[in-house]
XYZ file of C-alpha atoms in Angstrom:
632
model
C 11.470 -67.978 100.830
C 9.668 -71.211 101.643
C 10.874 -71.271 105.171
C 9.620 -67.166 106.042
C 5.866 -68.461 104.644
C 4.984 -69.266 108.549
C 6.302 -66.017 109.658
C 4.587 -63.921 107.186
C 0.987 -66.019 107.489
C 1.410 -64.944 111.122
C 2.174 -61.615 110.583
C -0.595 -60.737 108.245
C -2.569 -62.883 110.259
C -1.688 -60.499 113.264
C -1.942 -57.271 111.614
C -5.729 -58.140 110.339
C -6.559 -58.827 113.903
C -5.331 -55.516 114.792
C -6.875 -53.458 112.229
C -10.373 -55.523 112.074
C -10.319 -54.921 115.790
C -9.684 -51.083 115.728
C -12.227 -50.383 112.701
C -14.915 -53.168 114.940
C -14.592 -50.481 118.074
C -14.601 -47.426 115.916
C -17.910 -49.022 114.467
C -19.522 -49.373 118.437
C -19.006 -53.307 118.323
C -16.736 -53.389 121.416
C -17.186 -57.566 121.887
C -16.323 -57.988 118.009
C -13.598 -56.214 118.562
C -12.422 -57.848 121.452
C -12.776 -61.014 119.529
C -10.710 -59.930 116.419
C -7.880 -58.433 118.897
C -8.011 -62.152 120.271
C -8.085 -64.168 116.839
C -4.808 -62.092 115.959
C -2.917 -62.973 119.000
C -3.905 -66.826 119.250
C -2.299 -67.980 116.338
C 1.070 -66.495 117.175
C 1.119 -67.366 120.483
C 0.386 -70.653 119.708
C 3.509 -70.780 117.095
C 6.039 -68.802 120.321
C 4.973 -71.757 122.344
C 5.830 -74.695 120.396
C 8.890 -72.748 118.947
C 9.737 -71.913 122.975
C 9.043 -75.479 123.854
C 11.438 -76.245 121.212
C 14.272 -74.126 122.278
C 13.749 -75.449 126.125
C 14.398 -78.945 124.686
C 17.692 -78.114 123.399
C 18.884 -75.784 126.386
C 18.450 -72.957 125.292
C 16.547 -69.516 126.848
C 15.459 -66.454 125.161
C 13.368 -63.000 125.236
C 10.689 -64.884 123.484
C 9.065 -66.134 126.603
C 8.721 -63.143 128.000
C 6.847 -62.066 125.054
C 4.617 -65.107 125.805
C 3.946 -64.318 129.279
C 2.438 -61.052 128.151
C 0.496 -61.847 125.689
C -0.971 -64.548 127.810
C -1.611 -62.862 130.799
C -2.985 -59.751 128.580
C -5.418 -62.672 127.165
C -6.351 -64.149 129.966
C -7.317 -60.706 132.117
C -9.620 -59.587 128.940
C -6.759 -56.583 127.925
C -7.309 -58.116 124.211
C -6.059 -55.118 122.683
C -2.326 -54.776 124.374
C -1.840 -58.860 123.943
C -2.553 -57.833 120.057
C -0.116 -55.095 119.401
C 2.308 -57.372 121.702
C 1.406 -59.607 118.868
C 2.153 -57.502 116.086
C 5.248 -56.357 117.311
C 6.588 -59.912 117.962
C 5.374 -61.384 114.595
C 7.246 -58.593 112.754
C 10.312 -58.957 114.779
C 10.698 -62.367 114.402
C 9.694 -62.184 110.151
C 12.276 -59.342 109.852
C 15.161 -61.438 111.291
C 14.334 -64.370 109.532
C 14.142 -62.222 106.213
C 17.772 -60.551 106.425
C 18.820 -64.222 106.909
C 17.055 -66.120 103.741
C 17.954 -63.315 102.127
C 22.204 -63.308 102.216
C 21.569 -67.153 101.264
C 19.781 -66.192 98.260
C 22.217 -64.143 96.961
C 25.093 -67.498 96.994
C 22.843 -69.131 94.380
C 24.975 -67.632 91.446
C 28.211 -68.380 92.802
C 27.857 -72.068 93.359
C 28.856 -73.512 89.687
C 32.050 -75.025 90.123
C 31.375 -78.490 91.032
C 31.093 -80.472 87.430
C 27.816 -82.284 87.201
C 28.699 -84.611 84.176
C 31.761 -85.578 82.711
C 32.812 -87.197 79.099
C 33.709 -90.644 78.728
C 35.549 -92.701 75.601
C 33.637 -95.575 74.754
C 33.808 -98.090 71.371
C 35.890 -95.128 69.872
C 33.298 -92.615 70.724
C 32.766 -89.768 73.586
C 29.774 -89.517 75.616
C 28.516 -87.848 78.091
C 27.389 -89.023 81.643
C 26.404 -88.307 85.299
C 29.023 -88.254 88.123
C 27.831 -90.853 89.631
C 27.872 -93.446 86.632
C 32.345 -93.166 86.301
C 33.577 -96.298 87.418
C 37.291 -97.033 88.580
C 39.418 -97.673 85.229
C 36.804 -95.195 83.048
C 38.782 -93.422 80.061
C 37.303 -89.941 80.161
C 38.365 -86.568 78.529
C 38.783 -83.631 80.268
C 38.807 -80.188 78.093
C 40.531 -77.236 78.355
C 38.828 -75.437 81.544
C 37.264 -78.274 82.592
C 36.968 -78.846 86.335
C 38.285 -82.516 86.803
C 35.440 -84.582 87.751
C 36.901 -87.244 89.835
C 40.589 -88.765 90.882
C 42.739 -90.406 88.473
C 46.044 -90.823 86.560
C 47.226 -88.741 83.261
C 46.552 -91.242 80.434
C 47.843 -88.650 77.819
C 51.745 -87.643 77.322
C 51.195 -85.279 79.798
C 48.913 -82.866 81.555
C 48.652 -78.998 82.417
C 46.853 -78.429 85.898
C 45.747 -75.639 87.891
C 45.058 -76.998 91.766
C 45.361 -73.682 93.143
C 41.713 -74.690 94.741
C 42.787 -77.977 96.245
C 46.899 -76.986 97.056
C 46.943 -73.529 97.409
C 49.787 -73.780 95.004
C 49.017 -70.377 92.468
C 51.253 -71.895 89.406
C 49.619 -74.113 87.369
C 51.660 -77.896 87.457
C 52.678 -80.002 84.528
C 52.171 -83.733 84.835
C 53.116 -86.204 82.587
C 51.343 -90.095 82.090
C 50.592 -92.088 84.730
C 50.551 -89.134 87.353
C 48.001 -88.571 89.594
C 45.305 -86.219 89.593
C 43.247 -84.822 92.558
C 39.692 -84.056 91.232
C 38.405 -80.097 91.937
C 41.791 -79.188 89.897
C 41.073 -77.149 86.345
C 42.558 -78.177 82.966
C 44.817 -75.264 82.291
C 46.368 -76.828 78.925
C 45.268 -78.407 76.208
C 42.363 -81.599 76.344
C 43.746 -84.283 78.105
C 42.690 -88.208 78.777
C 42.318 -89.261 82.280
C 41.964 -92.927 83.725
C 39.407 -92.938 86.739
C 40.785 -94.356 89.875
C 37.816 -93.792 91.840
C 34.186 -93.187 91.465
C 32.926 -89.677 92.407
C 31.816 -90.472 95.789
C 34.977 -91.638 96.801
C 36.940 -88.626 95.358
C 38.897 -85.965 97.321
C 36.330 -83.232 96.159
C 33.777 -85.940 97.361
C 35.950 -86.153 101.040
C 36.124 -82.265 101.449
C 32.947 -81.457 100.751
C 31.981 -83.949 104.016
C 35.022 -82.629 105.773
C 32.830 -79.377 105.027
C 29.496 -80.740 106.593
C 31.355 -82.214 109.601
C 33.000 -78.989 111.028
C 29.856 -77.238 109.959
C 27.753 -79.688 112.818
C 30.809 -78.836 114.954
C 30.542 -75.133 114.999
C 30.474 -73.256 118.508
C 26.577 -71.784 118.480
C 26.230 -67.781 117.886
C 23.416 -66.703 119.698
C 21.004 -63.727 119.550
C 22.050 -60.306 121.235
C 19.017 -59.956 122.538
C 18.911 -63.455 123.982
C 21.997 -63.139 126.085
C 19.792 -60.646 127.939
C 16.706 -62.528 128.502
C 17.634 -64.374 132.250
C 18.132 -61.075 133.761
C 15.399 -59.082 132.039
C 13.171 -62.121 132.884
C 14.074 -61.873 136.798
C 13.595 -58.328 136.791
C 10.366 -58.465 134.975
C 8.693 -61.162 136.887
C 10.014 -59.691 140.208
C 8.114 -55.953 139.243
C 4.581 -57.319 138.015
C 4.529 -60.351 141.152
C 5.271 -57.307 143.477
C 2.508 -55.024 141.682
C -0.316 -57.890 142.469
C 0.952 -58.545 145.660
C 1.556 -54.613 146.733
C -1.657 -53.610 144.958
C -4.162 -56.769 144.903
C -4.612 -55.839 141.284
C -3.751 -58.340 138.620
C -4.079 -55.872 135.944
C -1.099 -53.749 137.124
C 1.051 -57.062 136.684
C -0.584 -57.148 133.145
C 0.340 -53.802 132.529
C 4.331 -54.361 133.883
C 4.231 -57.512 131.786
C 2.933 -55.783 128.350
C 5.383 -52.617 129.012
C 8.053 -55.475 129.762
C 7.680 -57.176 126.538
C 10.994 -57.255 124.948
C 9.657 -55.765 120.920
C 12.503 -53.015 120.895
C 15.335 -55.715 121.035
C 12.709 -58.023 119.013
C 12.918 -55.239 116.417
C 15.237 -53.116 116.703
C 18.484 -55.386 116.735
C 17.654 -57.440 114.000
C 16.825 -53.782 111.981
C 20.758 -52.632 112.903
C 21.790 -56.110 111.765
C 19.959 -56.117 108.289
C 21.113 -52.645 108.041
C 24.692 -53.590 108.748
C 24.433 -56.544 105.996
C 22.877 -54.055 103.722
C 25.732 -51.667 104.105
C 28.366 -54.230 103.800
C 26.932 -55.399 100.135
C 27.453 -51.569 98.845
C 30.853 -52.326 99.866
C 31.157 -55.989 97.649
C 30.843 -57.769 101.518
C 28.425 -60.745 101.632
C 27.275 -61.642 104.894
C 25.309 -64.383 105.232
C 22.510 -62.874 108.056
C 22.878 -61.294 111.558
C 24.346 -63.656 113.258
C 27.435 -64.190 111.131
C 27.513 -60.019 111.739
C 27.623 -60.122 115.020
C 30.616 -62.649 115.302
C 32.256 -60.932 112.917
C 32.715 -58.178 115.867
C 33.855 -60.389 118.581
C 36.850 -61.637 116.395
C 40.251 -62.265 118.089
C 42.482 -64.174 115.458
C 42.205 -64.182 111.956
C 43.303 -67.249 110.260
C 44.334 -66.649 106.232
C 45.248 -68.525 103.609
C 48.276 -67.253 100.968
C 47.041 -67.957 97.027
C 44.188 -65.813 96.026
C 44.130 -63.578 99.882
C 47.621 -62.120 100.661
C 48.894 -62.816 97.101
C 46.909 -62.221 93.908
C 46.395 -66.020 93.151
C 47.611 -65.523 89.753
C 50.882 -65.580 87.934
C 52.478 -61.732 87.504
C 55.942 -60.669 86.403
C 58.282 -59.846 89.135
C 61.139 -58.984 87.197
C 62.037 -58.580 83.286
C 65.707 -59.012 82.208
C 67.732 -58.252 78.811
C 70.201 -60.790 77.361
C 71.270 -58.873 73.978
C 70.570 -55.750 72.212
C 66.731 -55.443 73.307
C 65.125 -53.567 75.974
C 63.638 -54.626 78.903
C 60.143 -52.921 77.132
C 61.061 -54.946 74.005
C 61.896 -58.187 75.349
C 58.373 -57.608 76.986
C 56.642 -56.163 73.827
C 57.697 -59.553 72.029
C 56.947 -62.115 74.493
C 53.302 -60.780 74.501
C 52.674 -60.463 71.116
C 53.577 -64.001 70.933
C 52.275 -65.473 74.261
C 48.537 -64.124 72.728
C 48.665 -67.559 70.275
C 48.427 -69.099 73.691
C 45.903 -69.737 76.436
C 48.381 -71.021 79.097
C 47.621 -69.156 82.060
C 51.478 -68.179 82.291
C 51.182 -66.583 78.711
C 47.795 -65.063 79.277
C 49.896 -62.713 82.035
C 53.064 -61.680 80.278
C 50.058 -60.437 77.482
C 48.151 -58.412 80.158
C 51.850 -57.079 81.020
C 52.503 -55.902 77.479
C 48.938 -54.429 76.892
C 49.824 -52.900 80.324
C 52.558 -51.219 78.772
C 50.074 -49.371 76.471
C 51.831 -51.379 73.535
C 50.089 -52.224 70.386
C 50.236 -55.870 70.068
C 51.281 -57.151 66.268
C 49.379 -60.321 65.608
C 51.536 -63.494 64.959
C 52.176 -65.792 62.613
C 53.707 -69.176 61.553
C 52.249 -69.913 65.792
C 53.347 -73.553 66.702
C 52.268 -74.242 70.125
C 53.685 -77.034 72.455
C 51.412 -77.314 75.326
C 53.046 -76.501 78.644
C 56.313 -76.119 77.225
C 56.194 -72.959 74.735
C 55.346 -70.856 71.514
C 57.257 -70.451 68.066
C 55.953 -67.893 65.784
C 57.182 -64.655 63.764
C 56.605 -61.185 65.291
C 56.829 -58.111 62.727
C 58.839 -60.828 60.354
C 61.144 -61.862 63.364
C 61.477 -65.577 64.457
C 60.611 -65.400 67.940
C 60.545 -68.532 70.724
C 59.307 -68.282 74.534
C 58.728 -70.624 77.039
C 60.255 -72.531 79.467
C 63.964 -71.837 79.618
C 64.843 -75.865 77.625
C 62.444 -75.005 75.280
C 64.139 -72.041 73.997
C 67.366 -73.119 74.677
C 66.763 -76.280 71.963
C 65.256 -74.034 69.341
C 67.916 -71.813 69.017
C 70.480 -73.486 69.710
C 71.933 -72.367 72.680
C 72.750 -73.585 76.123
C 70.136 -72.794 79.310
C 71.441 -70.019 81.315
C 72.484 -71.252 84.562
C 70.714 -67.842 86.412
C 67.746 -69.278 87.499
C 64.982 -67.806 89.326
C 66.664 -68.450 93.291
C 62.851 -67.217 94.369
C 60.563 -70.031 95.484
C 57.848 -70.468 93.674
C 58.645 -68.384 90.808
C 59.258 -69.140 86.927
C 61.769 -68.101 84.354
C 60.182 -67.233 81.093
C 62.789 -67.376 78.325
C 62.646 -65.276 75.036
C 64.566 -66.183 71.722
C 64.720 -63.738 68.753
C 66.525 -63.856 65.801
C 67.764 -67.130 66.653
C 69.656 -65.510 69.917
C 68.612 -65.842 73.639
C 67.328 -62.032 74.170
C 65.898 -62.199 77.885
C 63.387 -63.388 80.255
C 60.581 -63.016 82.359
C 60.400 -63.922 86.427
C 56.963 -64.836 87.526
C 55.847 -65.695 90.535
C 52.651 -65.550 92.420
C 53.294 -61.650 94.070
C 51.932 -60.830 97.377
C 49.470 -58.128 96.974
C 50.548 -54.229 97.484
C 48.155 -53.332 99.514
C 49.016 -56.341 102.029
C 51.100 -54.602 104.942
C 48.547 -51.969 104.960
C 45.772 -54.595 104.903
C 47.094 -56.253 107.961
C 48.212 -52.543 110.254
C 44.104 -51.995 109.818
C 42.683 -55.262 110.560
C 44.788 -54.956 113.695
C 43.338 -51.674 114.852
C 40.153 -52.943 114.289
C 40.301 -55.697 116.872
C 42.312 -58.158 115.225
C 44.718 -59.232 117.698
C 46.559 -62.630 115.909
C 47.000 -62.720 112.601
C 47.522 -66.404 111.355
C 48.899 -67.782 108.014
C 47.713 -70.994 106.579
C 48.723 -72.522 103.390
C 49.002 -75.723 101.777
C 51.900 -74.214 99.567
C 55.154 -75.336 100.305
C 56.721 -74.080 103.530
C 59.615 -72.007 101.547
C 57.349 -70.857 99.228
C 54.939 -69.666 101.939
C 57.997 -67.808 103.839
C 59.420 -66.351 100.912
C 55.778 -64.604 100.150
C 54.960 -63.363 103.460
C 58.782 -62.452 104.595
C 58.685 -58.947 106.161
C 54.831 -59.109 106.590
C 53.301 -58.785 110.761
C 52.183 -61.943 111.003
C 52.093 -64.573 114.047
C 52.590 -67.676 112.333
C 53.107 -69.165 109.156
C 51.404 -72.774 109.065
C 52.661 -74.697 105.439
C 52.164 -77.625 103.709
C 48.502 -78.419 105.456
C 46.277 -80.783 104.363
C 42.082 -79.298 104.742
C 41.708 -81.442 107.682
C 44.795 -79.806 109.111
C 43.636 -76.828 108.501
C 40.184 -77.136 110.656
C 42.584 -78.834 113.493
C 44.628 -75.386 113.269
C 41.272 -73.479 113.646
C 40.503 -75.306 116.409
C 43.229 -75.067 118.304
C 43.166 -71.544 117.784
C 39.923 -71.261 119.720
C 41.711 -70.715 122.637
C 42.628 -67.074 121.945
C 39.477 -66.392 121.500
C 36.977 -66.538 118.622
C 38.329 -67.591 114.883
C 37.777 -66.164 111.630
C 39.047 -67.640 108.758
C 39.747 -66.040 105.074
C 40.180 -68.181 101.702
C 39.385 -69.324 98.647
C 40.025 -73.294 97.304
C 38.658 -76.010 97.806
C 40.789 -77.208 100.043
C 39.934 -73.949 102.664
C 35.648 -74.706 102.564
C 35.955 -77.690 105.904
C 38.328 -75.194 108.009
C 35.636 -72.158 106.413
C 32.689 -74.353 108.004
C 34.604 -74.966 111.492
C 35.222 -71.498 112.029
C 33.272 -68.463 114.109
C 32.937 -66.836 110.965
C 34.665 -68.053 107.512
C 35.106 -65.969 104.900
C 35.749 -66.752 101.061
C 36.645 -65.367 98.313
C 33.340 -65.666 96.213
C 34.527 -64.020 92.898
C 37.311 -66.525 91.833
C 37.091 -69.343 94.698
C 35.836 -72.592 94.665
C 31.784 -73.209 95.213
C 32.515 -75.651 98.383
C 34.102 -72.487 99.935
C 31.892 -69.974 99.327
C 28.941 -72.264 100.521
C 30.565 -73.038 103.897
C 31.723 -69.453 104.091
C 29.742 -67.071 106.723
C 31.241 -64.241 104.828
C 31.332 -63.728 100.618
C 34.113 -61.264 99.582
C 32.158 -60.600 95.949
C 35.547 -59.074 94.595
C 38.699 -60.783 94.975
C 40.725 -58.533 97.269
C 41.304 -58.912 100.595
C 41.368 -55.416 101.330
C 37.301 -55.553 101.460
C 38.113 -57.562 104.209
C 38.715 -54.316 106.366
C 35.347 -52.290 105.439
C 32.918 -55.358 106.231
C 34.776 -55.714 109.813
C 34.172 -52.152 110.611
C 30.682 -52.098 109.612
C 30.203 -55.295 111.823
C 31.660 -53.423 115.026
C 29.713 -50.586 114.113
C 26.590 -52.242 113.320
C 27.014 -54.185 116.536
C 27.584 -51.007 118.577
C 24.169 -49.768 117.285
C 22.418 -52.806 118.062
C 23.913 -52.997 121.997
C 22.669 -49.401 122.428
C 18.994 -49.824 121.457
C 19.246 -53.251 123.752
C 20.480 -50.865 126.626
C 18.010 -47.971 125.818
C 15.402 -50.355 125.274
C 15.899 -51.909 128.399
C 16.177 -48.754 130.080
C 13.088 -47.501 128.737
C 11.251 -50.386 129.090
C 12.301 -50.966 133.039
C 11.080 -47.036 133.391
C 7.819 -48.083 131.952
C 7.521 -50.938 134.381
C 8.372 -49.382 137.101
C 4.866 -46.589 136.027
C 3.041 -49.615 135.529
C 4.075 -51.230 138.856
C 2.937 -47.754 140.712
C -0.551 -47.442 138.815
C 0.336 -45.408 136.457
C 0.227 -46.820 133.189
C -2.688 -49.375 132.241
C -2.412 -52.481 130.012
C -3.310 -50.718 126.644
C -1.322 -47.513 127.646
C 1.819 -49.569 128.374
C 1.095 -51.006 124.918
C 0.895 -47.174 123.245
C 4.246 -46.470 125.598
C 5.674 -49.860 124.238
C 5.274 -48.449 120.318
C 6.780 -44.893 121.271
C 10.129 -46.889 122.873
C 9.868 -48.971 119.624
C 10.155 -46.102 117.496
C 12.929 -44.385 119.402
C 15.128 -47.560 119.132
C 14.132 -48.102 115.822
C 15.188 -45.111 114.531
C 18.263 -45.358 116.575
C 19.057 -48.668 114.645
C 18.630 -47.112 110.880
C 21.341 -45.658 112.048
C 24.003 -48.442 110.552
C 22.578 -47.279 107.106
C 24.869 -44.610 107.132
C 28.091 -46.361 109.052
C 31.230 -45.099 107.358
C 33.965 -48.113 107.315
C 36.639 -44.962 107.034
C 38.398 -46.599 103.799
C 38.268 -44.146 101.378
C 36.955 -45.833 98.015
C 37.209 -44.313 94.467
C 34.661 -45.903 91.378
C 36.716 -47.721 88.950
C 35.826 -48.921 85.603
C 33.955 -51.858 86.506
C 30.106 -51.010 85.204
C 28.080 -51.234 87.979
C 30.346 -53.208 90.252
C 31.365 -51.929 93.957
C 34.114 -49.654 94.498
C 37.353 -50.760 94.674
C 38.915 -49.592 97.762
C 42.234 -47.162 97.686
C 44.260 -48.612 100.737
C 44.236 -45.260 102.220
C 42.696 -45.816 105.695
C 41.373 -43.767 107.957
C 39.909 -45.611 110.083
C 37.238 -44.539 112.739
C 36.207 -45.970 115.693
């Protein structure tokens, strides 16, 4: 809010110029008014001039200075009261943007808390706990269970259970034993371990992304203002009429008048009003976007660039397929493995429970649990012995030999059950893609989407095996985050980029992008602050809503810049011929700010044409029913 303070001191500062002025006439004091019209408008002409002088400097041209001329020339002829509702108008245009901007930042503030501030370190038998920046290479530190790991480093325990879906893409958390390597941004998914520091934080790879991040953010292609691409035409034609009104007519005034009707407040106004009408639309919808600009790109998007864990698949581990080896049922071998797996906090075993409770079964608890991290669970079910884990793991405990049927699938994982001493089945799981996915992708298409790119830092088989069957136009694997922003680059040349994920190891090619968009609800903070877009519930599939209310957001904005410029040439044109004086141009000005205005409250009410039903979530969004019908 610190940043809008100018913008609103100017406003008010504007408005009280305005309204002293009008109540100074109404009282008979014609001069004081005068002078209060002119106290309002020097202040924020003064603040369009060093801001225009600004822009100049670095190339660029907008509507502004046509905004300037008018007010000054409206000064400088005495028409005090047209230079201060030009003044007005302005100040509020310019506040308004500004405002839909600071606030889509504001609303990231609660989503950046991944990134571990302190960490604990063993020292003279004892734990304590320190900054980031006071590890040192060869530091014994622990790192809990759910603990974000602070910096890199080797196991210095037996061994290790890791998610780095964040940093690999890889959904299935990884078991490493001592002396391994560890990237720091992965999450302890097993029990506490001990890791030896191999590198202070600085010099970390969460450290090296999150510059990768600020790098390809300095490298981003500009976005520029709607109504700005106007402003060299609309400039020509504007200075053109009122030069030709003096020179036709000897009167200065009527170029006054041309310039005040000219001044550009319904595209000062009313675009930024469809754009913070768009963003508000998108949020009912669980669509962050981070101010108008990001909006607006979002509608000139070509190729979409996604990544696989956590956007096309679910991101966590689900059971693909459940199989019988004795005299149980599928449902059984399912209803034990749950009741089990609920001693357990293992990501893997947190799933095959959400499977069982799926299955609307009551849940016995166990007992006798013995828990060997990242290998398994012993315990009795409803006075059963009953063993699952990996596929060794139950094979030693009851004495058996591993089945040789292995999960073929890349990427997936056999569970094993044991009961009664006797292998009795297993579980496949695997990182699914998401149901909804084909559909996802036929609607993103018809909605201007014209290459659809995978990008992954899974495995190449792995990647292939999840997407086989889906309409994609490439499948990029095995790509480091520096690869990834290369990719988006080079994809430039169809046109602009957006890119869609949710690690880590997705925020530098998020930052290079046109427009990146994250997966704020589960992904990493480094991607949702280089993201353009927030997706405030994991599932793609909002994705397809927030596009369509860009385009139609977009579409609302481009017709008050071409009825406001229509209007407003009109206007001139009276002006030019005598028709129209400074102060009625100004009056004129307001009733074309209105009608574009109201125009632009139109995106309130844009339907994205995804039907969405209210789920249980409390006063979350809808979650959308992949039923589209989709309108233009």
């Amino acid at each position: 809010m610190f940043h809008d303070r100018p913008r609103i001191f100017l406003l008010i500062l504007s408005a009280l110029g305005l309204g002293v002025g009008a109540a100074l006439w109404l009282a008979g004091l014609p001069d004081l008014a005068r002078l209060a019209w002119g106290g309002g408008v020097v202040p924020v002409l003064a603040a369009l001039c060093v801001e225009m002088i600004g822009c100049l400097r670095k190339g660029e041209f907008g509507l502004d200075i046509v905004a300037a001329l008018s007010m000054s020339a409206a000064l400088f002829f005495g028409e005090t009261l047209a230079a201060a509702v030009v003044a007005l108008m302005y100040s509020s245009g310019t506040f308004l943007e500004s405002f839909a901007e600071g606030r889509a930042r504001r609303e990231m503030s609660d989503l950046l808390s991944r990134v571990p501030r302190t960490a604990t370190r063993h020292r003279d038998g004892q734990l304590e706990k320190i900054a980031l920046d006071a590890i040192r290479p060869k530091d014994l530190l622990l790192i809990r269970q759910g603990e974000v790991v602070p910096v890199d480093g080797t196991v210095a325990s037996a061994q290790a259970m890791l998610d780095q879906s964040a940093l690999t893409g890889e959904a299935m958390p990884v078991r490493l034993t001592r002396d391994m390597n560890v990237m720091s941004g992965a999450t302890n998914a097993g029990e506490a371990f001990d890791l030896r520091a191999t590198r202070g934080a600085a010099d970390s790879t969460y450290a090296g992304i999150v510059r990768l991040v600020d790098a390809a953010q300095k490298s981003r292609a500009p976005m520029a203002r709607m109504a700005d691409r106007y402003a060299l035409f609309f400039m020509g034609v504007t200075v053109a009429l009122a030069v030709a009104a003096w020179w036709f007519s000897g009167d200065p005034i009527r170029a006054v008048a041309v310039l005040v009707v000219a001044t550009p407040c319904p595209l000062i106004l009313a675009v930024p009003i469809a754009l913070v009408a768009g963003l508000s639309r998108a949020a009912r919808f669980g669509v962050l976007i981070k101010g108008g600009k990001a909006l607006e790109a979002m509608a000139r998007i070509c190729t979409l660039i996604v990544d696989k864990t956590g956007t096309l698949t679910d991101g966590r581990p689900q059971i693909v397929s459940v199989t019988s080896a004795g005299d149980l049922t599928d449902d059984e071998v399912l209803y034990f493995a749950g009741a089990l797996d609920q001693a357990s906090q293992h990501p893997v075993a947190q799933a095959v429970v959400a499977a069982a409770q799926g299955k609307n079964a009551r849940l016995p608890v166990p007992t006798d649990v013995v828990e060997t991290p990242g290998e398994g669970v012993t315990g009795t079910i409803d006075g059963r012995p009953v063993v699952v884990g990996g596929t060794d793991f139950v094979a030693a405990r009851i004495a058996a030999t591993a089945p040789e049927d292995r999960p073929q699938e890349p990427g997936a994982v056999l569970v094993s059950l044991g009961v009664d001493g006797k292998l009795a089945g297993g579980l496949v799981m695997a990182d699914a893609l998401r149901s909804d996915t084909p559909v996802l992708l036929a609607g993103l298409r018809r909605n201007g989407i014209e290459r659809i790119v995978l990008a992954t830092g899974d495995r190449r088989a792995v990647a292939e095996a999840v997407t086989r069957g889906l309409d994609l136009d490439g499948v990029q694997a095995d790509l480091t985050p520096d690869q990834k922003v290369l990719l988006v680059l080079s994809e430039r040349k169809n046109g602009p980029v957006m890119m869609v994920g949710d690690g880590v190891n997705d925020a530098p090619a998020l930052a290079a992008a046109d427009v990146g968009v994250a997966m704020g609800a589960r992904g990493a903070a480094a991607s949702a602050e280089a993201a353009d877009v927030v997706l405030l519930v994991d599932n793609l599939a909002r994705l397809l809503p927030g596009l369509m209310i860009a385009h139609g957001a977009r579409r609302i904005a481009f017709q008050s810049v071409v009825a406001g410029i229509g209007l407003s040439v009109a206007g001139m044109i009276a002006a030019a011929s005598g028709y129209l004086s400074p102060v009625e141009g100004a009056v004129l000005q307001e009733v074309i700010d209105v009608a574009v205005i109201l125009n632009a409250l139109r995106a309130l009410r844009i339907d994205p044409g995804v039907l969405f039903e209210q789920t249980d979530q409390g006063d979350g969004p809808p979650e959308p029913k992949m039923t589209l019908e989709t309108t233009a």
